[in-house]
mmCIF file of C-alpha atoms and ligand atoms in Angstrom:
data_model
loop_
_atom_site.group_PDB
_atom_site.id
_atom_site.type_symbol
_atom_site.label_atom_id
_atom_site.label_comp_id
_atom_site.label_asym_id
_atom_site.label_seq_id
_atom_site.Cartn_x
_atom_site.Cartn_y
_atom_site.Cartn_z
ATOM 1 C CA MET A 28 0.000 0.000 0.000
ATOM 2 C CA LYS A 29 1.643 3.189 -1.135
ATOM 3 C CA GLU A 30 1.833 5.881 1.559
ATOM 4 C CA ILE A 31 1.055 9.418 0.411
ATOM 5 C CA ILE A 32 1.619 11.196 3.710
ATOM 6 C CA SER A 33 2.173 10.000 7.250
ATOM 7 C CA CYS A 34 2.476 11.371 10.798
ATOM 8 C CA SER A 35 3.532 9.650 13.997
ATOM 9 C CA ALA A 36 3.680 10.255 17.740
ATOM 10 C CA PRO A 37 5.218 8.429 20.713
ATOM 11 C CA GLY A 38 3.763 6.403 23.561
ATOM 12 C CA LYS A 39 4.815 7.017 27.162
ATOM 13 C CA VAL A 40 5.677 5.474 30.475
ATOM 14 C CA ILE A 41 4.881 6.894 33.890
ATOM 15 C CA LEU A 42 8.236 6.794 35.648
ATOM 16 C CA PHE A 43 7.228 8.228 39.028
ATOM 17 C CA GLY A 44 4.240 9.344 41.036
ATOM 18 C CA GLU A 45 1.291 7.217 39.888
ATOM 19 C CA HIS A 46 -1.619 7.259 42.371
ATOM 20 C CA ALA A 47 -0.054 10.095 44.389
ATOM 21 C CA VAL A 48 -0.895 12.293 41.392
ATOM 22 C CA VAL A 49 -4.597 11.724 42.092
ATOM 23 C CA TYR A 50 -4.058 13.504 45.479
ATOM 24 C CA GLY A 51 -2.422 16.581 43.968
ATOM 25 C CA PHE A 52 1.181 15.355 44.113
ATOM 26 C CA PRO A 53 3.526 15.346 41.116
ATOM 27 C CA ALA A 54 4.106 12.596 38.542
ATOM 28 C CA ILE A 55 6.765 12.175 35.884
ATOM 29 C CA ALA A 56 6.252 10.581 32.468
ATOM 30 C CA LEU A 57 8.641 10.010 29.574
ATOM 31 C CA ALA A 58 8.002 9.592 25.867
ATOM 32 C CA ILE A 59 9.355 6.299 24.515
ATOM 33 C CA ASN A 60 10.586 5.349 21.069
ATOM 34 C CA LYS A 61 7.531 3.226 20.305
ATOM 35 C CA ARG A 62 5.158 5.162 18.093
ATOM 36 C CA ALA A 63 1.742 5.190 16.505
ATOM 37 C CA ARG A 64 1.748 5.962 12.782
ATOM 38 C CA VAL A 65 -1.206 7.334 10.853
ATOM 39 C CA SER A 66 -0.955 7.479 7.070
ATOM 40 C CA ILE A 67 -2.965 8.157 3.991
ATOM 41 C CA THR A 68 -2.470 5.394 1.471
ATOM 42 C CA GLU A 69 -3.859 4.419 -1.900
ATOM 43 C CA GLY A 70 -6.723 1.983 -1.304
ATOM 44 C CA ASP A 71 -7.758 -0.735 -3.703
ATOM 45 C CA ASP A 72 -11.219 0.552 -4.575
ATOM 46 C CA GLU A 73 -13.011 3.892 -5.046
ATOM 47 C CA LEU A 74 -14.071 4.283 -1.416
ATOM 48 C CA LYS A 75 -12.687 6.526 1.300
ATOM 49 C CA THR A 76 -11.871 4.102 4.094
ATOM 50 C CA LEU A 77 -10.318 3.668 7.528
ATOM 51 C CA PHE A 78 -8.144 0.632 8.231
ATOM 52 C CA THR A 79 -6.960 -0.120 11.781
ATOM 53 C CA PRO A 80 -5.377 -3.584 11.423
ATOM 54 C CA ASP A 81 -4.235 -3.695 15.083
ATOM 55 C CA LEU A 82 -7.867 -3.455 16.211
ATOM 56 C CA PHE A 83 -9.851 -4.756 13.239
ATOM 57 C CA PRO A 84 -7.537 -6.789 11.007
ATOM 58 C CA LYS A 85 -10.317 -7.848 8.650
ATOM 59 C CA LYS A 86 -12.477 -4.775 8.330
ATOM 60 C CA ARG A 87 -12.224 -1.504 6.492
ATOM 61 C CA PHE A 88 -14.654 1.192 7.574
ATOM 62 C CA ASP A 89 -16.388 3.424 5.078
ATOM 63 C CA LEU A 90 -15.527 6.969 6.134
ATOM 64 C CA THR A 91 -18.642 8.423 4.577
ATOM 65 C CA ASN A 92 -20.814 6.292 6.851
ATOM 66 C CA GLU A 93 -20.102 7.133 10.481
ATOM 67 C CA HIS A 94 -22.862 4.764 11.662
ATOM 68 C CA ASP A 95 -20.709 1.926 10.420
ATOM 69 C CA ALA A 96 -18.134 2.724 13.125
ATOM 70 C CA PRO A 97 -17.928 0.709 16.366
ATOM 71 C CA THR A 98 -17.657 2.559 19.702
ATOM 72 C CA GLN A 99 -13.937 1.747 20.001
ATOM 73 C CA LEU A 100 -13.391 4.083 17.067
ATOM 74 C CA LYS A 101 -15.510 6.933 18.411
ATOM 75 C CA ALA A 102 -12.536 9.132 19.286
ATOM 76 C CA ILE A 103 -11.017 8.526 15.858
ATOM 77 C CA PHE A 104 -14.233 9.475 14.083
ATOM 78 C CA PHE A 105 -14.462 12.578 16.287
ATOM 79 C CA LEU A 106 -11.011 13.642 15.079
ATOM 80 C CA LEU A 107 -11.795 12.872 11.453
ATOM 81 C CA LYS A 108 -14.779 15.191 11.702
ATOM 82 C CA LYS A 109 -13.052 17.872 13.765
ATOM 83 C CA MET A 110 -10.188 18.071 11.261
ATOM 84 C CA ASN A 111 -12.570 17.849 8.301
ATOM 85 C CA MET A 112 -10.467 15.014 6.973
ATOM 86 C CA VAL A 113 -12.935 13.041 4.902
ATOM 87 C CA ASP A 114 -13.615 16.013 2.598
ATOM 88 C CA ASN A 115 -9.887 16.400 2.087
ATOM 89 C CA LEU A 116 -9.402 12.806 0.949
ATOM 90 C CA SER A 117 -9.758 11.750 -2.665
ATOM 91 C CA ASN A 118 -11.870 8.766 -3.613
ATOM 92 C CA GLY A 119 -9.851 5.592 -3.290
ATOM 93 C CA GLN A 120 -7.716 6.917 -0.441
ATOM 94 C CA GLN A 121 -7.472 5.145 2.877
ATOM 95 C CA ILE A 122 -6.462 6.258 6.367
ATOM 96 C CA LEU A 123 -4.224 3.582 7.846
ATOM 97 C CA ILE A 124 -3.503 3.461 11.585
ATOM 98 C CA LYS A 125 -0.727 1.238 12.888
ATOM 99 C CA SER A 126 0.990 1.250 16.229
ATOM 100 C CA GLN A 127 4.077 -0.196 17.874
ATOM 101 C CA ILE A 128 2.579 0.607 21.291
ATOM 102 C CA PRO A 129 0.705 -2.284 22.924
ATOM 103 C CA PRO A 130 -2.921 -1.214 23.538
ATOM 104 C CA SER A 131 -4.579 -1.125 26.983
ATOM 105 C CA ALA A 132 -1.218 -1.399 28.743
ATOM 106 C CA GLY A 133 -1.001 2.108 30.248
ATOM 107 C CA LEU A 134 1.504 3.144 27.579
ATOM 108 C CA GLY A 135 -0.509 5.922 25.978
ATOM 109 C CA SER A 136 -1.417 4.106 22.763
ATOM 110 C CA SER A 137 -4.712 5.910 22.204
ATOM 111 C CA ALA A 138 -3.181 9.355 22.769
ATOM 112 C CA ALA A 139 -0.393 8.591 20.296
ATOM 113 C CA VAL A 140 -3.012 7.742 17.659
ATOM 114 C CA SER A 141 -5.077 10.849 18.460
ATOM 115 C CA VAL A 142 -2.094 13.162 18.263
ATOM 116 C CA SER A 143 -0.831 11.616 14.998
ATOM 117 C CA LEU A 144 -4.264 11.814 13.452
ATOM 118 C CA ALA A 145 -4.786 15.425 14.516
ATOM 119 C CA MET A 146 -1.420 16.318 13.003
ATOM 120 C CA LEU A 147 -2.238 14.456 9.793
ATOM 121 C CA GLY A 148 -5.485 16.448 9.679
ATOM 122 C CA THR A 149 -3.562 19.728 9.743
ATOM 123 C CA LYS A 150 -1.281 18.518 6.942
ATOM 124 C CA ILE A 151 -3.975 17.482 4.508
ATOM 125 C CA SER A 152 -6.176 20.503 5.101
ATOM 126 C CA ASN A 153 -3.298 22.972 5.122
ATOM 127 C CA LYS A 154 -4.551 24.220 8.488
ATOM 128 C CA LYS A 155 -1.608 25.728 10.266
ATOM 129 C CA LEU A 156 -2.086 24.599 13.853
ATOM 130 C CA THR A 157 0.569 24.878 16.544
ATOM 131 C CA LEU A 158 1.620 21.843 18.572
ATOM 132 C CA GLU A 159 -0.284 23.358 21.526
ATOM 133 C CA GLU A 160 -3.451 23.373 19.424
ATOM 134 C CA ILE A 161 -2.876 19.811 18.230
ATOM 135 C CA ASN A 162 -2.386 18.784 21.864
ATOM 136 C CA LYS A 163 -5.698 20.409 22.842
ATOM 137 C CA ILE A 164 -7.620 18.702 20.058
ATOM 138 C CA ALA A 165 -6.079 15.321 20.919
ATOM 139 C CA PHE A 166 -7.092 15.923 24.553
ATOM 140 C CA GLN A 167 -10.726 16.253 23.448
ATOM 141 C CA ALA A 168 -10.423 12.875 21.722
ATOM 142 C CA GLU A 169 -8.827 11.381 24.846
ATOM 143 C CA LYS A 170 -11.795 12.568 26.901
ATOM 144 C CA ILE A 171 -14.124 10.733 24.533
ATOM 145 C CA GLN A 172 -11.989 7.634 24.894
ATOM 146 C CA HIS A 173 -11.239 7.715 28.633
ATOM 147 C CA GLY A 174 -13.647 10.043 30.453
ATOM 148 C CA THR A 175 -11.394 12.150 32.689
ATOM 149 C CA PRO A 176 -7.785 11.674 31.649
ATOM 150 C CA SER A 177 -5.061 13.852 33.170
ATOM 151 C CA GLY A 178 -3.799 15.084 29.802
ATOM 152 C CA ILE A 179 -0.331 13.648 30.429
ATOM 153 C CA ASP A 180 -0.569 11.139 27.579
ATOM 154 C CA ASN A 181 -1.526 13.552 24.811
ATOM 155 C CA PHE A 182 0.966 16.134 26.103
ATOM 156 C CA ILE A 183 3.877 13.711 26.025
ATOM 157 C CA SER A 184 2.789 12.323 22.648
ATOM 158 C CA THR A 185 2.690 15.813 21.193
ATOM 159 C CA PHE A 186 5.921 17.195 22.587
ATOM 160 C CA GLY A 187 8.044 14.103 23.326
ATOM 161 C CA GLY A 188 10.673 14.187 26.090
ATOM 162 C CA GLY A 189 9.676 14.274 29.729
ATOM 163 C CA VAL A 190 6.869 15.902 31.660
ATOM 164 C CA TYR A 191 6.441 16.865 35.292
ATOM 165 C CA TYR A 192 2.732 16.936 36.026
ATOM 166 C CA LEU A 193 1.501 18.823 39.067
ATOM 167 C CA LYS A 194 -2.095 19.789 39.769
ATOM 168 C CA LYS A 195 -3.120 19.945 36.133
ATOM 169 C CA SER A 196 -0.087 21.924 35.076
ATOM 170 C CA LEU A 197 2.389 20.256 32.761
ATOM 171 C CA GLU A 198 6.025 21.287 32.785
ATOM 172 C CA ARG A 199 8.488 19.888 30.287
ATOM 173 C CA ILE A 200 11.584 18.166 31.717
ATOM 174 C CA ASP A 201 14.861 18.195 29.833
ATOM 175 C CA ILE A 202 15.830 14.561 29.206
ATOM 176 C CA SER A 203 18.932 15.215 27.121
ATOM 177 C CA LYS A 204 21.276 14.062 29.887
ATOM 178 C CA ILE A 205 19.668 10.674 30.500
ATOM 179 C CA SER A 206 20.704 7.653 28.546
ATOM 180 C CA PHE A 207 19.347 4.239 29.455
ATOM 181 C CA LYS A 208 17.331 1.435 27.962
ATOM 182 C CA ILE A 209 13.909 0.660 29.344
ATOM 183 C CA VAL A 210 12.585 -2.878 29.478
ATOM 184 C CA ILE A 211 8.821 -3.099 29.733
ATOM 185 C CA ILE A 212 7.223 -6.356 30.805
ATOM 186 C CA ASN A 213 3.505 -6.867 30.462
ATOM 187 C CA THR A 214 2.369 -9.096 33.337
ATOM 188 C CA LYS A 215 -0.775 -9.770 31.282
ATOM 189 C CA VAL A 216 -2.800 -9.494 34.473
ATOM 190 C CA THR A 217 -5.698 -7.307 33.414
ATOM 191 C CA ARG A 218 -6.518 -4.499 35.756
ATOM 192 C CA ASN A 219 -8.916 -1.640 35.917
ATOM 193 C CA THR A 220 -7.442 1.779 36.679
ATOM 194 C CA LYS A 221 -10.702 3.079 38.157
ATOM 195 C CA ASP A 222 -10.931 0.175 40.630
ATOM 196 C CA LEU A 223 -7.332 0.634 41.733
ATOM 197 C CA VAL A 224 -7.746 4.371 42.240
ATOM 198 C CA LEU A 225 -10.856 3.582 44.283
ATOM 199 C CA ALA A 226 -9.032 0.969 46.371
ATOM 200 C CA VAL A 227 -6.381 3.554 47.295
ATOM 201 C CA LYS A 228 -9.128 6.041 48.147
ATOM 202 C CA LYS A 229 -10.753 3.537 50.519
ATOM 203 C CA ARG A 230 -7.412 2.886 52.143
ATOM 204 C CA TYR A 231 -6.937 6.648 52.494
ATOM 205 C CA GLU A 232 -10.327 7.091 54.146
ATOM 206 C CA LYS A 233 -9.763 4.173 56.509
ATOM 207 C CA ASN A 234 -6.216 4.970 57.498
ATOM 208 C CA LYS A 235 -5.594 8.613 56.631
ATOM 209 C CA GLU A 236 -2.379 9.275 58.514
ATOM 210 C CA TYR A 237 -0.553 6.189 57.268
ATOM 211 C CA THR A 238 -1.709 6.610 53.665
ATOM 212 C CA LYS A 239 -0.791 10.310 53.690
ATOM 213 C CA GLU A 240 2.667 9.356 54.866
ATOM 214 C CA ILE A 241 3.103 6.996 51.900
ATOM 215 C CA LEU A 242 1.775 9.589 49.443
ATOM 216 C CA ASN A 243 4.227 12.106 50.881
ATOM 217 C CA GLU A 244 7.058 9.618 50.441
ATOM 218 C CA ILE A 245 6.101 9.274 46.763
ATOM 219 C CA LYS A 246 5.977 13.052 46.458
ATOM 220 C CA THR A 247 9.529 13.403 47.807
ATOM 221 C CA ILE A 248 10.756 10.576 45.543
ATOM 222 C CA THR A 249 9.201 12.233 42.480
ATOM 223 C CA GLU A 250 10.651 15.649 43.314
ATOM 224 C CA GLN A 251 14.113 14.143 43.720
ATOM 225 C CA ALA A 252 13.636 12.185 40.500
ATOM 226 C CA LYS A 253 13.014 15.380 38.534
ATOM 227 C CA THR A 254 16.420 16.714 39.543
ATOM 228 C CA ALA A 255 18.072 13.333 38.947
ATOM 229 C CA ILE A 256 16.631 13.200 35.397
ATOM 230 C CA GLU A 257 17.678 16.749 34.604
ATOM 231 C CA LYS A 258 21.192 16.015 35.830
ATOM 232 C CA GLY A 259 21.368 12.606 34.089
ATOM 233 C CA MET A 260 21.975 10.699 37.349
ATOM 234 C CA THR A 261 20.971 7.211 36.200
ATOM 235 C CA GLU A 262 21.943 5.348 39.395
ATOM 236 C CA LYS A 263 19.934 7.786 41.475
ATOM 237 C CA ILE A 264 16.924 7.445 39.150
ATOM 238 C CA GLY A 265 17.085 3.667 39.576
ATOM 239 C CA GLU A 266 17.341 3.914 43.361
ATOM 240 C CA LEU A 267 14.310 6.221 43.432
ATOM 241 C CA MET A 268 12.338 3.828 41.208
ATOM 242 C CA ASN A 269 12.997 1.030 43.675
ATOM 243 C CA GLN A 270 11.862 3.253 46.552
ATOM 244 C CA ASN A 271 8.750 4.223 44.613
ATOM 245 C CA GLN A 272 7.921 0.541 44.128
ATOM 246 C CA VAL A 273 8.161 -0.076 47.892
ATOM 247 C CA ALA A 274 5.753 2.810 48.474
ATOM 248 C CA LEU A 275 3.334 1.517 45.803
ATOM 249 C CA ASP A 276 3.346 -1.901 47.445
ATOM 250 C CA LYS A 277 2.504 -0.239 50.757
ATOM 251 C CA LEU A 278 -0.368 1.548 49.025
ATOM 252 C CA GLY A 279 -1.739 -1.864 48.101
ATOM 253 C CA VAL A 280 -1.450 -1.645 44.317
ATOM 254 C CA GLY A 281 1.166 -4.374 43.966
ATOM 255 C CA HIS A 282 0.507 -7.893 42.712
ATOM 256 C CA LYS A 283 2.461 -11.129 42.889
ATOM 257 C CA LYS A 284 3.126 -10.953 39.148
ATOM 258 C CA ILE A 285 4.462 -7.412 39.597
ATOM 259 C CA THR A 286 6.837 -8.643 42.307
ATOM 260 C CA GLU A 287 7.878 -11.550 40.098
ATOM 261 C CA THR A 288 8.584 -9.430 37.022
ATOM 262 C CA VAL A 289 10.300 -6.653 38.998
ATOM 263 C CA ASN A 290 12.540 -9.360 40.492
ATOM 264 C CA ILE A 291 13.337 -10.702 37.003
ATOM 265 C CA LEU A 292 14.408 -7.207 35.940
ATOM 266 C CA ARG A 293 16.527 -6.620 39.034
ATOM 267 C CA SER A 294 18.202 -10.016 38.870
ATOM 268 C CA GLU A 295 19.153 -9.296 35.244
ATOM 269 C CA GLY A 296 20.847 -6.068 36.204
ATOM 270 C CA ALA A 297 18.144 -3.384 36.192
ATOM 271 C CA ILE A 298 19.367 -0.220 37.909
ATOM 272 C CA GLY A 299 15.809 0.294 39.106
ATOM 273 C CA ALA A 300 12.447 -1.378 38.485
ATOM 274 C CA LYS A 301 8.831 -0.705 39.372
ATOM 275 C CA LEU A 302 5.299 -0.984 38.145
ATOM 276 C CA THR A 303 4.150 1.687 35.706
ATOM 277 C CA GLY A 304 0.585 3.020 35.616
ATOM 278 C CA ALA A 305 -2.153 1.861 37.923
ATOM 279 C CA GLY A 306 -0.588 -1.395 39.166
ATOM 280 C CA GLY A 307 -2.589 -4.449 40.250
ATOM 281 C CA GLY A 308 -1.064 -6.145 37.178
ATOM 282 C CA GLY A 309 -0.451 -4.271 33.933
ATOM 283 C CA CYS A 310 3.125 -3.352 33.044
ATOM 284 C CA VAL A 311 6.378 -3.046 34.961
ATOM 285 C CA LEU A 312 9.534 -1.348 33.773
ATOM 286 C CA GLY A 313 13.208 -1.514 34.521
ATOM 287 C CA ILE A 314 16.064 0.702 33.393
ATOM 288 C CA PHE A 315 19.357 -0.705 32.128
ATOM 289 C CA SER A 316 22.637 0.901 31.204
ATOM 290 C CA SER A 317 23.397 -1.544 28.380
ATOM 291 C CA LYS A 318 21.341 -2.874 25.508
ATOM 292 C CA GLN A 319 22.873 -6.295 25.969
ATOM 293 C CA GLU A 320 21.655 -6.616 29.560
ATOM 294 C CA ALA A 321 18.270 -5.294 28.525
ATOM 295 C CA SER A 322 18.015 -7.928 25.759
ATOM 296 C CA ILE A 323 18.859 -10.702 28.191
ATOM 297 C CA ALA A 324 16.158 -9.457 30.570
ATOM 298 C CA VAL A 325 13.599 -9.449 27.721
ATOM 299 C CA LYS A 326 14.538 -12.995 26.767
ATOM 300 C CA ARG A 327 14.276 -14.174 30.366
ATOM 301 C CA ALA A 328 10.838 -12.540 30.787
ATOM 302 C CA GLU A 329 9.633 -14.158 27.563
ATOM 303 C CA ASP A 330 10.980 -17.537 28.653
ATOM 304 C CA GLU A 331 8.911 -17.163 31.807
ATOM 305 C CA GLY A 332 5.762 -16.531 29.781
ATOM 306 C CA PHE A 333 5.540 -12.730 29.781
ATOM 307 C CA GLU A 334 5.489 -10.250 26.914
ATOM 308 C CA ALA A 335 8.471 -7.901 27.022
ATOM 309 C CA PHE A 336 10.287 -5.387 24.856
ATOM 310 C CA ILE A 337 13.076 -2.828 24.928
ATOM 311 C CA THR A 338 12.507 0.836 24.441
ATOM 312 C CA GLU A 339 14.197 4.083 25.461
ATOM 313 C CA PRO A 340 13.284 7.653 26.346
ATOM 314 C CA SER A 341 12.637 9.756 23.249
ATOM 315 C CA LYS A 342 12.761 13.478 22.662
ATOM 316 C CA ILE A 343 10.791 13.158 19.444
ATOM 317 C CA GLY A 344 7.168 14.218 19.736
ATOM 318 C CA ALA A 345 4.565 14.296 16.975
ATOM 319 C CA ARG A 346 5.963 14.756 13.511
ATOM 320 C CA GLU A 347 5.361 14.216 9.828
ATOM 321 C CA ASN A 348 7.370 11.190 8.710
ATOM 322 C CA GLU A 349 9.684 11.129 5.798
ATOM 323 C CA LEU A 350 8.361 8.650 3.281
HETATM 324 C C1 MEV B 410 -2.740 5.392 35.832
HETATM 325 O O1 MEV B 410 -2.027 5.308 34.627
HETATM 326 C C2 MEV B 410 -2.120 6.389 36.752
HETATM 327 C C3 MEV B 410 -2.905 6.621 38.025
HETATM 328 O O2 MEV B 410 -2.164 7.542 38.794
HETATM 329 C C4 MEV B 410 -4.282 7.122 37.770
HETATM 330 C C5 MEV B 410 -4.339 8.526 37.233
HETATM 331 O O3 MEV B 410 -3.388 9.286 37.342
HETATM 332 O O4 MEV B 410 -5.415 8.875 36.690
HETATM 333 C C6 MEV B 410 -3.010 5.358 38.841
#
């Protein structure tokens, strides 16, 4: 399928501060070098279509018939309309969405698609929108997809690099001094973010002083981590990740598969390892100074029945790809 134009945007990992962020404390997220890619290609008939092989490998959706679209694609159809994209396509052209970011894993896959699609919309309509405007439009799509997202995912997908999120304000963090590989292991234990946030809330209401203490620990860890990232202090970042994991376990969002996979990462040489996202299952991550060690950790995780891959922090936000 010949690509005519294509845009892409990165996924993300939360490195510090999950759950505490719900109580007004900071969190840190990094863009990773796994991206969603949205292209316009030549189709093989006269229709204007949407093809999302990761979600619907066998179906092409007619773009002129919104009623044909399943609810999973609601946010995508919102963006197509918002950016007036269908009118700007020629008959026979197809919008193709492909992603390297595993879906429903807390890695920002939907935001990466939204941001790429919004950017593609500006390109084909010759609308000159700033990255800030693209970010805002993608945030609207994220709200359709997720209800009340923080905005971290679309922000990081748009701008790349790192973000320090505090009480709805998003500050970019310079990541040019850090250099490490990230191994992500999917425990494949499905979890529900809402339920986990609620479980922490119940714990907070039942045992306020103790829970506050843990949340404050996470706050201090995250603040120190910001400085460590800006200064490129990899060992310190790893140490803080390990401390953050202890605090998350105390909050009750651990899981035996999280402990198991974190231990795999540490025993294979991770400088630091912790869960990423809501916990209770989902993904864990570890940072490594060498690609070789990271590859061995991936292999070991796979041998033990998990899905795993290597990635790294990325400064590259949304962009038009060279064809
Ligand atoms: C989930 O990815 C991160 C949480 O902190 C929830 C949230 O921030 O909305 C657990």
